[in-house]
GROMACS .gro file of C-alpha atoms in nm:
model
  213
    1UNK     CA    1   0.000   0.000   0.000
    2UNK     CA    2   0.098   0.333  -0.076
    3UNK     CA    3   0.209   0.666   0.147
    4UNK     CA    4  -0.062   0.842   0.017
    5UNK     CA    5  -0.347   0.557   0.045
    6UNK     CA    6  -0.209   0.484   0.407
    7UNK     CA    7  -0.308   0.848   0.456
    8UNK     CA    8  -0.628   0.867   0.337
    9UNK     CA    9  -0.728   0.600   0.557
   10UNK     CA   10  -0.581   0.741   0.859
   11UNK     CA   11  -0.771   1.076   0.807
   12UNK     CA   12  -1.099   0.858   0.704
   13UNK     CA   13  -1.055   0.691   1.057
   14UNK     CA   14  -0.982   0.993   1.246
   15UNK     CA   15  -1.317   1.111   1.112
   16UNK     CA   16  -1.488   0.862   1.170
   17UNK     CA   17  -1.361   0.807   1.493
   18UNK     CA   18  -1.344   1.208   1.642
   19UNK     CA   19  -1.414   1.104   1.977
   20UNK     CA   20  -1.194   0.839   2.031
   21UNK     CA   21  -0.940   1.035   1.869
   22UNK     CA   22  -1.005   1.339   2.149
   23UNK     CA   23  -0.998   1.045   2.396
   24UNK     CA   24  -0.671   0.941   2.297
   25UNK     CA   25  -0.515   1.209   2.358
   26UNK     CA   26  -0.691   1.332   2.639
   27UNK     CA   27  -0.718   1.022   2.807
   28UNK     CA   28  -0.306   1.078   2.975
   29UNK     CA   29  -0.368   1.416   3.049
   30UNK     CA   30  -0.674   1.328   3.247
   31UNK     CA   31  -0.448   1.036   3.412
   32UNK     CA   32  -0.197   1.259   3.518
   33UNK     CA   33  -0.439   1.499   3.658
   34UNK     CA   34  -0.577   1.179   3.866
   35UNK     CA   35  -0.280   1.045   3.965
   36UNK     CA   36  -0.129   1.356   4.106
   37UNK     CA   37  -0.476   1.432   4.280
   38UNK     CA   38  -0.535   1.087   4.460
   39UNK     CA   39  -0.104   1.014   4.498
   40UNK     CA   40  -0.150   0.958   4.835
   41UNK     CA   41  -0.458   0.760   4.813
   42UNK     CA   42  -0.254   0.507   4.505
   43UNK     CA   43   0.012   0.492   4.770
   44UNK     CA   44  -0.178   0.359   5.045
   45UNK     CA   45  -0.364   0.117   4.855
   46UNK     CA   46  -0.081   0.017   4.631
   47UNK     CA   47   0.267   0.019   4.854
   48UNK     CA   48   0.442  -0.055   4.538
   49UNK     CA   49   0.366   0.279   4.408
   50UNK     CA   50   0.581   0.428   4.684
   51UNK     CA   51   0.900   0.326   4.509
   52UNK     CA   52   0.874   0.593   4.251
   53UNK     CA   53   0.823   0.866   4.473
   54UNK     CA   54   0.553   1.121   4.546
   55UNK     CA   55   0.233   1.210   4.429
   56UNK     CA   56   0.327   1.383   4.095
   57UNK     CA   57   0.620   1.141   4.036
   58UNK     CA   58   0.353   0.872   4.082
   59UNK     CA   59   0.145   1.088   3.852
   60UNK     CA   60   0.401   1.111   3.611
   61UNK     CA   61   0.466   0.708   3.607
   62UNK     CA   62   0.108   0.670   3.514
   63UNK     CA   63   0.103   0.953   3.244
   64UNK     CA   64   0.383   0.785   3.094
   65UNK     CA   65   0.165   0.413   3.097
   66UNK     CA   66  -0.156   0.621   2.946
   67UNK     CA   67   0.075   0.803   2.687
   68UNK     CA   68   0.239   0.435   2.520
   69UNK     CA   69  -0.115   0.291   2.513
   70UNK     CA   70  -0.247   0.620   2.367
   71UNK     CA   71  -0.008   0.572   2.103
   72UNK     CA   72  -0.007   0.190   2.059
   73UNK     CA   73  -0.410   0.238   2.007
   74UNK     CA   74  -0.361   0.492   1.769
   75UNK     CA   75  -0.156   0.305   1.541
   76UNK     CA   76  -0.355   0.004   1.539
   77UNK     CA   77  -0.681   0.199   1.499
   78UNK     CA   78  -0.604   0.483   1.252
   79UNK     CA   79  -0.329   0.311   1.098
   80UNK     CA   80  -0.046   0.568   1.169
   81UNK     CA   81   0.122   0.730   1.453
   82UNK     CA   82   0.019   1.155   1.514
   83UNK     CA   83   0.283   1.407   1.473
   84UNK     CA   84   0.214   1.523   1.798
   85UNK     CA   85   0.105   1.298   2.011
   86UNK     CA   86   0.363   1.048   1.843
   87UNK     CA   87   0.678   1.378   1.959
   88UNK     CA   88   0.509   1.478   2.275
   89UNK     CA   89   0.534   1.096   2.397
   90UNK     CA   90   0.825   1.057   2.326
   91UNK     CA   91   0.953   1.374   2.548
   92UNK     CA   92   0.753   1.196   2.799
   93UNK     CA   93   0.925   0.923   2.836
   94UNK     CA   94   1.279   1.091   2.824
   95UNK     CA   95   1.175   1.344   3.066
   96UNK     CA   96   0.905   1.102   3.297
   97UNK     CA   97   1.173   0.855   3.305
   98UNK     CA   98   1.479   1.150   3.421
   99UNK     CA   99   1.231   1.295   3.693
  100UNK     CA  100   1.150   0.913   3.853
  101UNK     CA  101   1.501   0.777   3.793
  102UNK     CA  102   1.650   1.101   3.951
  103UNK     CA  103   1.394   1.193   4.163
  104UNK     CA  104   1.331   1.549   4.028
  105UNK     CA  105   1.001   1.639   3.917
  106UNK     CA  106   1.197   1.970   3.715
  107UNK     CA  107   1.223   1.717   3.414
  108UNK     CA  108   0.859   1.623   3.364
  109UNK     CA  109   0.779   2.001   3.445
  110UNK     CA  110   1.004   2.123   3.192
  111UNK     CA  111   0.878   1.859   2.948
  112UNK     CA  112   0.570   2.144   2.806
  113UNK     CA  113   0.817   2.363   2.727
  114UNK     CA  114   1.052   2.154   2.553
  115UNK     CA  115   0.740   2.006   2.302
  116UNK     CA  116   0.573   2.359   2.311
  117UNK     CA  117   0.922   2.536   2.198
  118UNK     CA  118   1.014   2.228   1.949
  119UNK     CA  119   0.704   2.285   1.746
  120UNK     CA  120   0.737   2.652   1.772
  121UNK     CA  121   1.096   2.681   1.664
  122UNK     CA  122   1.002   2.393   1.376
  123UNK     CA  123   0.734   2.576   1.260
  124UNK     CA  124   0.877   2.949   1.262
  125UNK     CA  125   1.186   2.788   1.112
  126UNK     CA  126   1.037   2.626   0.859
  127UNK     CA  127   0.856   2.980   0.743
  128UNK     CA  128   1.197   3.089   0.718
  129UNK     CA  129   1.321   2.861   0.444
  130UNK     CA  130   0.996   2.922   0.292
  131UNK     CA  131   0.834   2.596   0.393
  132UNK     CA  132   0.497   2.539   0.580
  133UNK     CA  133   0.495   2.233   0.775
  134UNK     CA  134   0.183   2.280   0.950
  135UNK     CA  135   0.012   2.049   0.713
  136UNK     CA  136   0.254   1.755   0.839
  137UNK     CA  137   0.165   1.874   1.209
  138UNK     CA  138  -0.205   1.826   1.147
  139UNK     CA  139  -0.160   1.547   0.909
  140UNK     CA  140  -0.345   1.773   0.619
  141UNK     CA  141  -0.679   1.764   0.825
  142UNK     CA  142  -0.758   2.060   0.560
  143UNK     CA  143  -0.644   2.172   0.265
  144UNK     CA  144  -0.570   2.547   0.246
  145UNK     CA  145  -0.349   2.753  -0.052
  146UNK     CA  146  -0.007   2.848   0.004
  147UNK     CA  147  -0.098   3.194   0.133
  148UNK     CA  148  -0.362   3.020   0.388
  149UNK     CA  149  -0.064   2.769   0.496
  150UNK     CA  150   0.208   3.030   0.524
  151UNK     CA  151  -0.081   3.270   0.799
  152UNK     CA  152  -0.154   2.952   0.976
  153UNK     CA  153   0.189   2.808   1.018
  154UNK     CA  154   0.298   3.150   1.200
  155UNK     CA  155   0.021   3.172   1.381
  156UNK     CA  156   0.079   2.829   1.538
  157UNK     CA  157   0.431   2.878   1.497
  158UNK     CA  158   0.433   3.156   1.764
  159UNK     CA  159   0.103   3.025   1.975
  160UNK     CA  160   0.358   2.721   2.042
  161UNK     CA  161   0.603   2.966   2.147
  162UNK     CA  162   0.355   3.157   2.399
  163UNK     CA  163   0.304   2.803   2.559
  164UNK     CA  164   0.622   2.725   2.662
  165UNK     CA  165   0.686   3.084   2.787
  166UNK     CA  166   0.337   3.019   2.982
  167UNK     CA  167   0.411   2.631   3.115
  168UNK     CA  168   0.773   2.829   3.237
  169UNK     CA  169   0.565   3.075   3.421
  170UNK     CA  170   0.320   2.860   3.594
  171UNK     CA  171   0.559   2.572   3.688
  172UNK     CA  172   0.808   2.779   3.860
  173UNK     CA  173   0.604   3.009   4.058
  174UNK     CA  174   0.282   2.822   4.149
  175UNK     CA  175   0.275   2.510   4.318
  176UNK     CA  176   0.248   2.117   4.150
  177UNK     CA  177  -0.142   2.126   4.189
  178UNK     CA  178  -0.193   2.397   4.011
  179UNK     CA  179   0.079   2.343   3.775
  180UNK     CA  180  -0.102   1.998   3.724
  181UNK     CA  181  -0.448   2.177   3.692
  182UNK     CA  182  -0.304   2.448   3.452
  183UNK     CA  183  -0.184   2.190   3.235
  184UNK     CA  184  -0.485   1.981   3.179
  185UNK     CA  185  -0.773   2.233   3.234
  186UNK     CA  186  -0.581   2.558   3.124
  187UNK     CA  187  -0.389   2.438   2.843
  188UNK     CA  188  -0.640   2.245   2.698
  189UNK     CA  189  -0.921   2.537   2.667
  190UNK     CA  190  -0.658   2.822   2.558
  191UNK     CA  191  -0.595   2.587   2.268
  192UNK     CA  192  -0.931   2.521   2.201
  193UNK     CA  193  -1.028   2.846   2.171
  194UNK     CA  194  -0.675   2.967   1.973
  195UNK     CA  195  -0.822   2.721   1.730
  196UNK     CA  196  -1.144   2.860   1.692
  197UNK     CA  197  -1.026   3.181   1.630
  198UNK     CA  198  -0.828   3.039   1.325
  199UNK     CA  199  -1.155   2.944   1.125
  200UNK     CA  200  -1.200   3.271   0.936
  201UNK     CA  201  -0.870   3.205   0.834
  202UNK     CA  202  -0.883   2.860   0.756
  203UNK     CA  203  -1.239   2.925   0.594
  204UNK     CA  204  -1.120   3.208   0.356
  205UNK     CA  205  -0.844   3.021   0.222
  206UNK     CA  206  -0.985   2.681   0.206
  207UNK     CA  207  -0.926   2.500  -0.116
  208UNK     CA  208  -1.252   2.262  -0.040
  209UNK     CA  209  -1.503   2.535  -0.049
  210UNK     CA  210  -1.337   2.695  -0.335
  211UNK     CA  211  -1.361   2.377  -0.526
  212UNK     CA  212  -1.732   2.372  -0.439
  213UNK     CA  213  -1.809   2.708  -0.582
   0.00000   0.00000   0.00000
């Protein structure tokens, strides 16, 4: 089978399947959120637990269990392994496993701003060589011209960059619950809403409705 045939099944899958797909990759955050917010509780009722450390070590031991079976699902059910998810998990388990094997939870704190600044740098660097990867990112969930691509890829480009400057914030100055919270119930909505506010522009340059008219 073909690249481009294994591609347009993966994005026939993904929409069919939107909610497991939103699932999937909210299913770790939503573990880590969990894990750090009952830690004590998994460490009383499972002693073992206790070995990796404290509550958001614990936490971050689970996230990295719910991130590999995130991913294994999503290769056996859409065929392919996400851009994102597929980098972000992999940070994950670099900086999960550095923050339980040296007992620092700085690693898996920093681990937002390494992804966040990756894409961002990617992205904006990419622009600069007169490339737009974005398409890649998102595996082509739309089809846009060059000037629509070019917009959106900065856009993203620097929103990527305003996360990691915003994980840096909250992480050092706040403590790990509301680090924790930011990350899965303030991270989550910003980008929600960053995303809505792209529509216009994904609307005016769309090649699909052009094609249509």
């Amino acid at each position: 089978m073909s690249d481009t045939s294994t591609d347009t099944h993966a994005s026939k899958a993904e929409k069919q399947n939107p909610l497991l797909k939103m699932a999937l990759e909210l299913g770790p955050l939503l573990i880590f959120f969990f894990g750090n917010l009952r830690g004590e509780w998994l460490a009383k009722t499972f002693p073992e637990l206790t070995a990796i450390g404290g509550p958001l070590l614990i936490a971050t031991a689970l996230f990295m269990a719910a991130t590999v079976l995130s991913l294994i699902i999503s290769k056996i059910v859409f065929k392919h392994l996400p851009v994102m998810p597929f980098v972000s998990g992999i940070v994950v388990m670099v900086f999960g496993g550095l923050s339980i094997w040296l007992q620092d939870e700085t690693f898996i704190k920093m681990k937002p701003t390494i992804v966040n600044t990756l894409f961002g740098v990617v992205l904006l660097g990419g622009l600069a060589f007169g490339t737009s990867l974005l398409g890649y990112v998102f595996n082509a969930a739309f089809q846009l011209d060059a000037e629509g691509w070019r917009k959106l890829t900065l856009r993203w480009g620097i929103f990527f960059l305003f996360l990691a400057v915003l994980n840096e914030v909250v992480w050092r100055n706040f403590s790990d619950d509301v680090w924790v919270s930011f990350k899965v119930w303030g991270t989550m909505p910003i980008t929600i809403l960053f995303t809505l506010a792209q529509m216009p522009l994904i609307m005016k340059h769309s090649l699909e409705d052009k094609e249509q008219k």
